[in-house]
Coordinates of C-alpha atoms and ligand atoms in Angstrom, one line a residue:
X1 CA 0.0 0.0 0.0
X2 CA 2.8 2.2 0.0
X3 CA 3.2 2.8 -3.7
X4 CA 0.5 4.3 -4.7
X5 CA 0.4 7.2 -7.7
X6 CA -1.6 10.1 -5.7
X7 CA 0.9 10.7 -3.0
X8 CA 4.1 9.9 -1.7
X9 CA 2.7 7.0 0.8
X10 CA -0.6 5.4 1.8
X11 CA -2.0 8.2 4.1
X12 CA -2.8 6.6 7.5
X13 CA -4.2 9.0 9.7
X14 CA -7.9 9.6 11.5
X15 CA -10.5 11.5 11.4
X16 CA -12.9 14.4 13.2
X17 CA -14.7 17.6 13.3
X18 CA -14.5 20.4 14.5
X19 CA -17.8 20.8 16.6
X20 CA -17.6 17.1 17.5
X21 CA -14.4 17.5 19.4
X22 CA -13.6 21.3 20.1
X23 CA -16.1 22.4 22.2
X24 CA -15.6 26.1 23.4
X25 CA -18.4 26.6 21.6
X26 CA -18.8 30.5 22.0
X27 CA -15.0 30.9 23.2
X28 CA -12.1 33.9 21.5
X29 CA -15.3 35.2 19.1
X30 CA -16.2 31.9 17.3
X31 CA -20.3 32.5 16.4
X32 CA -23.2 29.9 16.7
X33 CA -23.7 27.3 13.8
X34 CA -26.6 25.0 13.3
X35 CA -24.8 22.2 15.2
X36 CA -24.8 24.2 18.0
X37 CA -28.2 24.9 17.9
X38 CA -29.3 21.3 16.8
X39 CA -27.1 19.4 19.9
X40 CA -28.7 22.9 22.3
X41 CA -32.5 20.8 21.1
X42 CA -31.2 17.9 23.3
X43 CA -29.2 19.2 26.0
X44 CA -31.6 18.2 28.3
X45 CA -31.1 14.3 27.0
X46 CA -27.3 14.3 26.0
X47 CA -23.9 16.0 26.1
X48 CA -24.3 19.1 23.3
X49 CA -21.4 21.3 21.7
X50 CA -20.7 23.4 24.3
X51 CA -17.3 21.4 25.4
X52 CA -17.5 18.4 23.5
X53 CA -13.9 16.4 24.1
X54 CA -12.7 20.3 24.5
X55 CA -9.6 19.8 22.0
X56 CA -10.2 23.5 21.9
X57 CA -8.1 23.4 25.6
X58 CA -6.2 19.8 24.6
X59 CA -5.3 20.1 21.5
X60 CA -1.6 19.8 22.0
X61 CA -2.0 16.9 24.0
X62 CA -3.9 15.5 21.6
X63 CA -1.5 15.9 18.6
X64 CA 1.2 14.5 20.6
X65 CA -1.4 11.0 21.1
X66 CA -1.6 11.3 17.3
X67 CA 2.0 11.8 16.3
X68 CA 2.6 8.9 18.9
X69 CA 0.4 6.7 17.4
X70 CA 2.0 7.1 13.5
X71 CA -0.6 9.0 12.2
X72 CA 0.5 9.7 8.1
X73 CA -2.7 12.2 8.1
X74 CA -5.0 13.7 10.3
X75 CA -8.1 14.7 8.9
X76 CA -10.0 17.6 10.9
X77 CA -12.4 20.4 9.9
X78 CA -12.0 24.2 10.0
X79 CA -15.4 25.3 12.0
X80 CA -16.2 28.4 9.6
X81 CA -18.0 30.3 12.5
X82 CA -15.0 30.3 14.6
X83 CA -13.2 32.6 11.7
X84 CA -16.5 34.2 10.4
X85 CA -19.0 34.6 13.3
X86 CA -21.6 35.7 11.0
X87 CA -20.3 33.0 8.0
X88 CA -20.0 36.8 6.2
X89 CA -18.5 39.2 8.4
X90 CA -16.1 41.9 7.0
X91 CA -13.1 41.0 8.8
X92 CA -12.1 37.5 9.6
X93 CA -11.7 36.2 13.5
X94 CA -7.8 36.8 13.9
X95 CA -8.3 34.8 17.2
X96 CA -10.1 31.5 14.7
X97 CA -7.1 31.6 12.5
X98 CA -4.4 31.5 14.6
X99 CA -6.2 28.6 16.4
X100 CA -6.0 26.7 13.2
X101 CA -2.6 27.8 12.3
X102 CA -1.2 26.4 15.5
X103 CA -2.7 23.2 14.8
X104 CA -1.7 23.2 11.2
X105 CA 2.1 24.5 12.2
X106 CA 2.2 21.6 15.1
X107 CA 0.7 18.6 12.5
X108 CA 3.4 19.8 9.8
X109 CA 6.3 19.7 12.6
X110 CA 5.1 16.3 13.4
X111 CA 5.4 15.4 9.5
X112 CA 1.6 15.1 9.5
X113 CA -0.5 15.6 6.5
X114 CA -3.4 17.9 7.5
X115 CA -6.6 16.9 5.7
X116 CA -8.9 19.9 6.3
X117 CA -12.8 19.7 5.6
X118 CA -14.1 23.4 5.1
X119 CA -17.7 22.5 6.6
X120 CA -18.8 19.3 8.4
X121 CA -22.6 19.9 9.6
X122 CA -21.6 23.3 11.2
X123 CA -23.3 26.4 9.1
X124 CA -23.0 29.6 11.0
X125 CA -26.3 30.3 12.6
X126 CA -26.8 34.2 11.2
X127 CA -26.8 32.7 7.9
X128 CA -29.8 30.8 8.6
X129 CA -31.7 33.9 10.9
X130 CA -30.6 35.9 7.7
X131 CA -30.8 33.7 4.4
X132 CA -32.7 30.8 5.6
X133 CA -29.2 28.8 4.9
X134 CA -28.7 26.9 1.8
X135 CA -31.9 28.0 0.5
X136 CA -30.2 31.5 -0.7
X137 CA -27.5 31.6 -3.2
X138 CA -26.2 34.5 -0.5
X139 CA -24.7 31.4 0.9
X140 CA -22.5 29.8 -2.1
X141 CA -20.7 34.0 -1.7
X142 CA -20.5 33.5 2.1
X143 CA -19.1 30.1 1.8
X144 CA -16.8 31.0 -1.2
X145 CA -15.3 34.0 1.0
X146 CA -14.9 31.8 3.7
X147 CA -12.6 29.3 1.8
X148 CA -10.5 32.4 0.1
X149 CA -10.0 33.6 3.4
X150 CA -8.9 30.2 4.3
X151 CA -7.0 29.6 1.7
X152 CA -5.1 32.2 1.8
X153 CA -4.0 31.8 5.0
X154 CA -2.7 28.4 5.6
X155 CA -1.7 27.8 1.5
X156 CA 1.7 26.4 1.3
X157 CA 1.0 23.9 4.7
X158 CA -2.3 22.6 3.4
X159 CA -1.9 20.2 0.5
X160 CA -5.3 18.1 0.9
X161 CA -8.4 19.8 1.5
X162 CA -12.3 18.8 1.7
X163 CA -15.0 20.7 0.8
X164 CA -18.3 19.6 2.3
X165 CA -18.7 16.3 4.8
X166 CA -22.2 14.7 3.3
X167 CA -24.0 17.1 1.5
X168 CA -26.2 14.1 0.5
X169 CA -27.1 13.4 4.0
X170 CA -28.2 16.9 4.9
X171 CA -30.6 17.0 1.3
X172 CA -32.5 14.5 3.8
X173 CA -32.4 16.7 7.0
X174 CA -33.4 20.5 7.1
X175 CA -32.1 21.4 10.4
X176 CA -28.4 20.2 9.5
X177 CA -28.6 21.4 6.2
X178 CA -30.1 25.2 8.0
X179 CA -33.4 25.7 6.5
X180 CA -36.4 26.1 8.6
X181 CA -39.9 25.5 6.6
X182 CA -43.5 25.4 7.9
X183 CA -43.8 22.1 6.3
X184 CA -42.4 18.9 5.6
X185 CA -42.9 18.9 1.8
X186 CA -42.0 22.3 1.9
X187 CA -38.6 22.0 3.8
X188 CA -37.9 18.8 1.3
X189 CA -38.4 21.2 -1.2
X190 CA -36.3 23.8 -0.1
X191 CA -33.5 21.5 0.5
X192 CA -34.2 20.4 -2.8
X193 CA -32.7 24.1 -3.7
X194 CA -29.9 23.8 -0.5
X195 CA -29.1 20.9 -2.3
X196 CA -28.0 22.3 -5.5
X197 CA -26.7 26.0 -4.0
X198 CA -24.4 23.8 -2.3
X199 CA -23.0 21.7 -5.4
X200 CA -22.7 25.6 -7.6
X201 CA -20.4 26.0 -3.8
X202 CA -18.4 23.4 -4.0
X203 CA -17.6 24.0 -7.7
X204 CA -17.0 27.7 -7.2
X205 CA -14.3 26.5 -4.3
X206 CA -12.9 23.7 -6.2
X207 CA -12.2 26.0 -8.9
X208 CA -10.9 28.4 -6.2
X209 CA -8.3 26.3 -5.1
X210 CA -6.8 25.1 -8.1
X211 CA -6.5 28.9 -8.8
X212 CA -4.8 29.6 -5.3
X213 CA -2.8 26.9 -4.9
X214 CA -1.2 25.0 -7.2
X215 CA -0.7 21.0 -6.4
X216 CA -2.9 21.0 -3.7
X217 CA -6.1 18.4 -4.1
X218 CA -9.3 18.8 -3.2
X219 CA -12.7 16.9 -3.0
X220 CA -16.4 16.7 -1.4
X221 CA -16.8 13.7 1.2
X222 CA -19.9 11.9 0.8
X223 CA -22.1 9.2 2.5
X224 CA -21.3 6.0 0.8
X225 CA -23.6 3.0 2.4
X226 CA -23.8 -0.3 0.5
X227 CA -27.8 -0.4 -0.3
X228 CA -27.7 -4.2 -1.7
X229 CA -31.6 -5.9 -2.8
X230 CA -33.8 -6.9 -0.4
X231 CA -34.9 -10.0 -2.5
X232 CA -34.1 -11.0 -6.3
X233 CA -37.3 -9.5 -7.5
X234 CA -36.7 -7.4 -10.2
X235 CA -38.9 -4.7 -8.5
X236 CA -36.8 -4.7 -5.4
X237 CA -33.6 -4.8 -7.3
X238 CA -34.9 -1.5 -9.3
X239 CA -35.6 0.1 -5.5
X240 CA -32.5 -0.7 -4.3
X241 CA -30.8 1.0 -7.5
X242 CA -32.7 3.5 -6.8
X243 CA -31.7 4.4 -3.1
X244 CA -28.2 4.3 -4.1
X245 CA -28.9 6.4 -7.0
X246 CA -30.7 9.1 -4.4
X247 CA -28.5 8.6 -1.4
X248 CA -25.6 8.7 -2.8
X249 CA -25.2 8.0 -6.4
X250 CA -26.3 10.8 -7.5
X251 CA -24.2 13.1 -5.4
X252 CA -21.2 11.4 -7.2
X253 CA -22.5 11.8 -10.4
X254 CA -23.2 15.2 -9.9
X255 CA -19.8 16.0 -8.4
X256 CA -17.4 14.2 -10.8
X257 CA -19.4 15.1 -14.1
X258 CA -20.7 18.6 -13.3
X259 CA -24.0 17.6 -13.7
X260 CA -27.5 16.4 -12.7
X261 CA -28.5 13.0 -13.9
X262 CA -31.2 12.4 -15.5
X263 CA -33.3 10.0 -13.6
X264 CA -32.0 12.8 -10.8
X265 CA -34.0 15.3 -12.6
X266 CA -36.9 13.6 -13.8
X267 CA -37.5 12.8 -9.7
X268 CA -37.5 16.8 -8.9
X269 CA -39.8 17.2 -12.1
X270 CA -42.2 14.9 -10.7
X271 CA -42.4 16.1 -7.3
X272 CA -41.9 20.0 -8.1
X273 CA -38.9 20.1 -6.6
X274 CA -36.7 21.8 -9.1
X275 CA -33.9 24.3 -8.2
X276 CA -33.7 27.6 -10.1
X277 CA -31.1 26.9 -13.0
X278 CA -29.3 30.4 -14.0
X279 CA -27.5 31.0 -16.8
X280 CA -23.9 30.0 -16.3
X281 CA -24.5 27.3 -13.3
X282 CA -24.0 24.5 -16.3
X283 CA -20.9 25.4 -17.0
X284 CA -19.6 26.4 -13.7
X285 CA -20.5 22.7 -12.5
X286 CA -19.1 21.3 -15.2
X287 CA -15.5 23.2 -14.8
X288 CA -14.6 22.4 -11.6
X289 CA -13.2 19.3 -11.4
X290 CA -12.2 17.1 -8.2
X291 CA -9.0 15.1 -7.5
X292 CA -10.7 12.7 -5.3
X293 CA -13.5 11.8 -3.3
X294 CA -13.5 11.4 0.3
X295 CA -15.8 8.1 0.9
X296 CA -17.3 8.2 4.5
X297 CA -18.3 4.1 4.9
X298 CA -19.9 2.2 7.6
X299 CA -23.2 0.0 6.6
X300 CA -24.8 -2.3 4.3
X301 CA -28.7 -1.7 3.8
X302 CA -31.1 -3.2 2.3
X303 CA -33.9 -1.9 0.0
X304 CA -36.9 -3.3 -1.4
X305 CA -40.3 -2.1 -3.5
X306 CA -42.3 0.8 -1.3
X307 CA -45.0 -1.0 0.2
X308 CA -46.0 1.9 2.6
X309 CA -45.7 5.3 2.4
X310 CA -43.3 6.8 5.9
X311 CA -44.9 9.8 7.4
X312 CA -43.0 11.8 9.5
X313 CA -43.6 14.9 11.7
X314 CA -41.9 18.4 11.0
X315 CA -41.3 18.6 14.7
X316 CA -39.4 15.4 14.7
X317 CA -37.5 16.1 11.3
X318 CA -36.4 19.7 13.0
X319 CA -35.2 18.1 15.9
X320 CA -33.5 15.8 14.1
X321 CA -35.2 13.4 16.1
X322 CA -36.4 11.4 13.0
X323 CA -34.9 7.9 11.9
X324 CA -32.9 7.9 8.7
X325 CA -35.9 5.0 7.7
X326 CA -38.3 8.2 8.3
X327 CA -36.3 10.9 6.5
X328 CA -35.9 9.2 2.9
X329 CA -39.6 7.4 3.4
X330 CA -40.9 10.9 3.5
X331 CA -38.7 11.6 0.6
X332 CA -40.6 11.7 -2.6
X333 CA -38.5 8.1 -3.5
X334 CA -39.3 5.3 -5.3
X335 CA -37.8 2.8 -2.7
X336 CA -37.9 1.8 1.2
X337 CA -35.1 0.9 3.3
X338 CA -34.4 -2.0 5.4
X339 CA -32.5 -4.2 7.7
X340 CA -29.8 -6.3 5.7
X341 CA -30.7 -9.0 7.6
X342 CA -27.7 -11.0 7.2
X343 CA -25.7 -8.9 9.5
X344 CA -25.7 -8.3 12.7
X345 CA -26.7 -4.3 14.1
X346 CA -26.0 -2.6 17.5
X347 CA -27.8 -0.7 19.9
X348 CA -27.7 2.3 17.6
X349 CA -29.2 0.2 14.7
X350 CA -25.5 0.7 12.5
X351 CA -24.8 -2.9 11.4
X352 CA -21.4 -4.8 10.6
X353 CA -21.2 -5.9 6.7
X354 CA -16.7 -5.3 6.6
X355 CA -17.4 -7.1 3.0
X356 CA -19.7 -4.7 1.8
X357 CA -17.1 -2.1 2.3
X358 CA -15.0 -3.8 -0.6
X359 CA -18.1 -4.2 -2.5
X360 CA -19.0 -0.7 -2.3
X361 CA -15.1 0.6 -3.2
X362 CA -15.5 -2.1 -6.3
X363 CA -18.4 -0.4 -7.4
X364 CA -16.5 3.5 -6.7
X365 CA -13.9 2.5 -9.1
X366 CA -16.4 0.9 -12.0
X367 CA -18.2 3.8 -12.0
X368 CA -15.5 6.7 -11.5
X369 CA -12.4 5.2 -12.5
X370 CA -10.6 8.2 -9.8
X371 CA -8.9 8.2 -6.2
X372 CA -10.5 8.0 -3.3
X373 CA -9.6 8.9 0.3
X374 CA -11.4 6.7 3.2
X375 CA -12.4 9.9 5.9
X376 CA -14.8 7.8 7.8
X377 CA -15.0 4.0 8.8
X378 CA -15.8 3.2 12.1
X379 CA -17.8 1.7 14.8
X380 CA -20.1 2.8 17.6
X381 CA -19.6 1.6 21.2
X382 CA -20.4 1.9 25.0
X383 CA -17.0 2.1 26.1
X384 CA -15.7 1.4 30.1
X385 CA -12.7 1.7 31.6
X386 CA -11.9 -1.1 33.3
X387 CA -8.7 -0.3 36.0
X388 CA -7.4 2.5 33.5
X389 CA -7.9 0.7 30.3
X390 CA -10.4 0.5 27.7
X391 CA -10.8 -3.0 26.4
X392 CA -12.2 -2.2 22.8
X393 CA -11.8 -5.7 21.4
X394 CA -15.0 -5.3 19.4
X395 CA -13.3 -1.9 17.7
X396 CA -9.7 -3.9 16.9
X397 CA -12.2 -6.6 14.9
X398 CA -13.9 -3.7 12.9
X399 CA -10.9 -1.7 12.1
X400 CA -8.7 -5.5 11.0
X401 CA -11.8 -6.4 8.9
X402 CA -12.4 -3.5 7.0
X403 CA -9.4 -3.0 6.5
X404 CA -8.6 -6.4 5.3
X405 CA -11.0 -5.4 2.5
X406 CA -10.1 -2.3 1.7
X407 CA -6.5 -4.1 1.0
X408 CA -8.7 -6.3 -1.2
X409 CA -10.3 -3.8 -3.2
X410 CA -6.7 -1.8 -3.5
X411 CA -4.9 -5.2 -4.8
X412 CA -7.5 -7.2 -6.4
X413 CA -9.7 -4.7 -8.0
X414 CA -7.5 -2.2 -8.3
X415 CA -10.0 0.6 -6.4
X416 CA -7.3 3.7 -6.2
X417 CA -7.6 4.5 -2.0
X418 CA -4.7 6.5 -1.4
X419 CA -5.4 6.5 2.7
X420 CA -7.5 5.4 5.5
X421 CA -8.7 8.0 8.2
X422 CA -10.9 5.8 10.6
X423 CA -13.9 7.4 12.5
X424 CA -12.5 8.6 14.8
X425 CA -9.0 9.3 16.3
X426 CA -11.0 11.1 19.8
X427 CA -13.7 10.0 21.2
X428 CA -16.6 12.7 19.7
X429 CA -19.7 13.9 20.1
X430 CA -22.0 11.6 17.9
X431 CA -24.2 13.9 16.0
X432 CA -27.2 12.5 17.0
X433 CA -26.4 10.3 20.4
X434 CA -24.5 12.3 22.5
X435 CA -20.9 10.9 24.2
X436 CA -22.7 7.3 25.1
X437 CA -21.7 6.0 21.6
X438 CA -18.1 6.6 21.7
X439 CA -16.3 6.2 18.8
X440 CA -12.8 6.9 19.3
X441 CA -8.9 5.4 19.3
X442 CA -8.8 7.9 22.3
X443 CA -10.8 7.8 25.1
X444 CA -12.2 10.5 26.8
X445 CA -13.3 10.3 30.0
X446 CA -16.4 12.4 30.3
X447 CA -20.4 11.5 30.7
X448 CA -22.8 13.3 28.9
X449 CA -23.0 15.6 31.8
X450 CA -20.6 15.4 34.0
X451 CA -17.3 16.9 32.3
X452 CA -15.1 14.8 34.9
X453 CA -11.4 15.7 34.2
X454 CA -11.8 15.3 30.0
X455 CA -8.5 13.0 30.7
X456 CA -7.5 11.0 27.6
X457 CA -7.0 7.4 27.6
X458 CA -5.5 5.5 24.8
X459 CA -7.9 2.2 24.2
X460 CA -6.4 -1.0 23.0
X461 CA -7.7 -0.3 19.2
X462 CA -5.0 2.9 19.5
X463 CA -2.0 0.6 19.8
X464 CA -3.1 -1.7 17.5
X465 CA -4.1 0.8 14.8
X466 CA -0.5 2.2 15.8
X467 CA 1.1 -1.3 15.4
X468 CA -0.8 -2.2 12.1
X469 CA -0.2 0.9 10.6
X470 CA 3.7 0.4 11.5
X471 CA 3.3 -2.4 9.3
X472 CA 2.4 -1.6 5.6
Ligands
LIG1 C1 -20.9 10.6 9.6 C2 -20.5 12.1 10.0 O1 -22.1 10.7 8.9 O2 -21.2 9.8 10.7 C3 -19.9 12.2 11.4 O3 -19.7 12.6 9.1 C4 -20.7 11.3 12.4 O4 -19.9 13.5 11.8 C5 -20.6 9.9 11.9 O5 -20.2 11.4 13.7 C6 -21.3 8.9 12.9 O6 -22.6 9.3 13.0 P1 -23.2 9.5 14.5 O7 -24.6 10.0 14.3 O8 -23.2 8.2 15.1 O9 -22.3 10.5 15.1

């Protein structure tokens, strides 16, 4: 794995976010985003954003784990808010970018590859009280500023960069995405309109950085589940085709060849959810052109013929309260989603198909013939310490089997992954279940409401990921 033709080595590093893990939530100027406001919904229930794993306060610490452990690459995102309060201010947060810059300065001392996502789930908040988010084009200028600003400053140290973290799962959820709607077809159909505002974004920075900064790479990261057929039936074979086309599929398609598909369109058309196309949007999608795609992977579904039609409630879909079964069943899809039920699931209902992993890189490479970076692969866990130790033997399985197949896929199919950032080097905030599903190499010691002392405790996975990785 260490000869591949994108970079130098095979990038092993990890992965998080910025308002999983930093906390300091309104600390040295940073402003609200809708993550904030979304975790705020549930701070009654669960740990929210307001100190997270506080990395804002351990980050050195935590570098050193990281550089301890042999981390190639160390994927983290820039939380916009923190250097545009607003997301449009005139002036940039001195206070954000320094924080940034230290981080980036320590990571390149420690010969480690920062991997920067501009925006994982964290919109500034003023841009929904003002714009209603996405659903204004005002937002593809405030985001587009945002990354110049960025850009500018830490050009030169920052060779990899990613531009949104799962647009295609925030088309399915308002609230992340920032748009508030009186109804549920109605905020479908402005996301709709998010949906697209955000892909002219991603071009317009794309194209930004290539201008900026020569050699550096760039890419979206998208959601990329395995949806398999429920049943041979031709029927359910066409659903299934058809959730991969909406979940995910078609996020690809649009990225990589600048435009809509058609059986994309023809779905909008139907359900009158069609964006305003201006004049120049075609070609500005089609111009911007990604180096790679970050693939985020961690289940096999299954999906069969609609037999029902899923209601949901607005109130639930704004607190982000409603399943992901709910979300696309109220989505104007020809398909429903269900258990693969030849795997087993945990308490969280995320199930364990390491095989389907391959399956889905296979299918990557058939269809895009371009490199791809693994930013998320991980598993969900109660973790305990047991006398100082956590014992994650479950975690060491999932990280040895996945990545058993993603050595498959590289070797025998000839899938072009040039690294492997497992979900997640700390211990995060889940964005929808709080600090009891701990994903993390790192442990850190903290309930969802008592803070304790935030100490970090390397789990077993940690030294094996740091031994394995030692390896190839
Ligand atoms: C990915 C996100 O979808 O899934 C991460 O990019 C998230 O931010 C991860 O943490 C796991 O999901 P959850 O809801 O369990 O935190």
């Amino acid at each position: 794995m260490r000869n591949n033709s994108f970079f130098r080595e095979f990038l092993w590093g990890a992965s998080t976010s910025a308002f999983q893990v930093e906390g300091a939530y309104d600390e040295k100027g940073k402003g609200l985003t809708t993550a904030d406001i979304r975790s705020f919904k549930k701070s009654d229930i669960m740990a929210d954003t307001k100190v997270a794993m506080d990395f804002y306060h351990h980050w050195e610490e935590d570098l050193k784990l990281l550089k301890e452990m042999g981390a190639k690459a160390y994927r983290f995102s820039i939380s916009w808010a923190r250097i545009l309060p607003n997301g449009d201010d005139e002036k940039p947060n001195e206070e954000g970018l320094v924080f940034y810059e230290n981080i980036i300065n320590r990571l390149m001392e420690y010969k480690i590859e920062p991997i920067v996502t501009l925006y994982h789930f964290d919109l500034p908040y003023a841009l929904v009280k003002k714009h209603n988010g996405w659903a204004s084009r005002s937002c593809i200028d405030a985001f587009v500023r945002y990354a110049n600003i960025v850009f500018e400053r830490y050009k030169g140290k920052v060779k990899f960069w990613l531009t949104i973290n799962e647009q295609n799962i925030l088309a399915v959820n308002p609230s992340m995405m920032g748009i508030e709607a009186e109804t549920v077809q109605e905020s479908f159909k402005l996301c709709a309109t998010g949906y697209y505002h955000m892909f002219l974004a991603n071009a317009k920075v794309i194209n930004l950085c290539h201008e900026k900064i020569p050699g550096a790479k760039i890419g979206p990261a998208v959601s990329y589940p395995t949806i398999f057929s429920m049943t041979p039936k031709s029927s359910d074979q066409i659903a299934a085709d058809n959730a991969q086309k909406y979940m995910a599929q078609s996020a690809l398609d649009i990225y990589i060849h600048g435009a809509y598909p058609e059986y994309y369109l023809t779905m909008l058309r139907k359900n009158h959810m069609e964006p305003h196309f201006l004049e120049g949007d075609q070609e500005l999608l089609k111009s911007a052109k990604p180096d790679y795609i970050g693939l985020n992977w961690y289940v096999s579904m299954a999906g069969r013929a609609p037999e029902k039609k899923v209601e949901t409630e607005l109130k639930n879909v704004d607190k982000g309260q409603a399943s992901y079964e709910e979300m696309t069943g109220a989505m104007p899809f020809e398909f429903e989603m269900c258990d693969n039920p030849y795997t087993p699931y945990n308490e969280w209902h995320w199930n364990y198909d390491p095989v389907a992993f391959r399956f889905a890189l296979r299918k990557f490479e058939d269809m895009y013939h371009m490199p791809c970076l693994i930013t998320e692969n991980g598993c969900g866990h109660r973790d305990e310490i047991e006398e100082g130790s956590v014992h994650d033997t479950y975690r060491i399985e999932y990280l040895k089997q996945h990545i058993e197949q993603m050595k498959l896929a590289i070797e025998e199919d000839g899938v072009q992954v040039f690294g492997y950032c497992p979900w997640s080097f700390l211990d995060v905030l889940s964005s929808s279940d709080g600090v009891a599903k701990r994903y993390g190499l790192v442990y850190v010691d903290r309930d969802e409401f008592d803070l304790k002392h935030l100490k970090r405790i390397p789990k077993d996975s940690y030294y094996w990921y740091r031994d394995r990785i030692a390896v190839d």
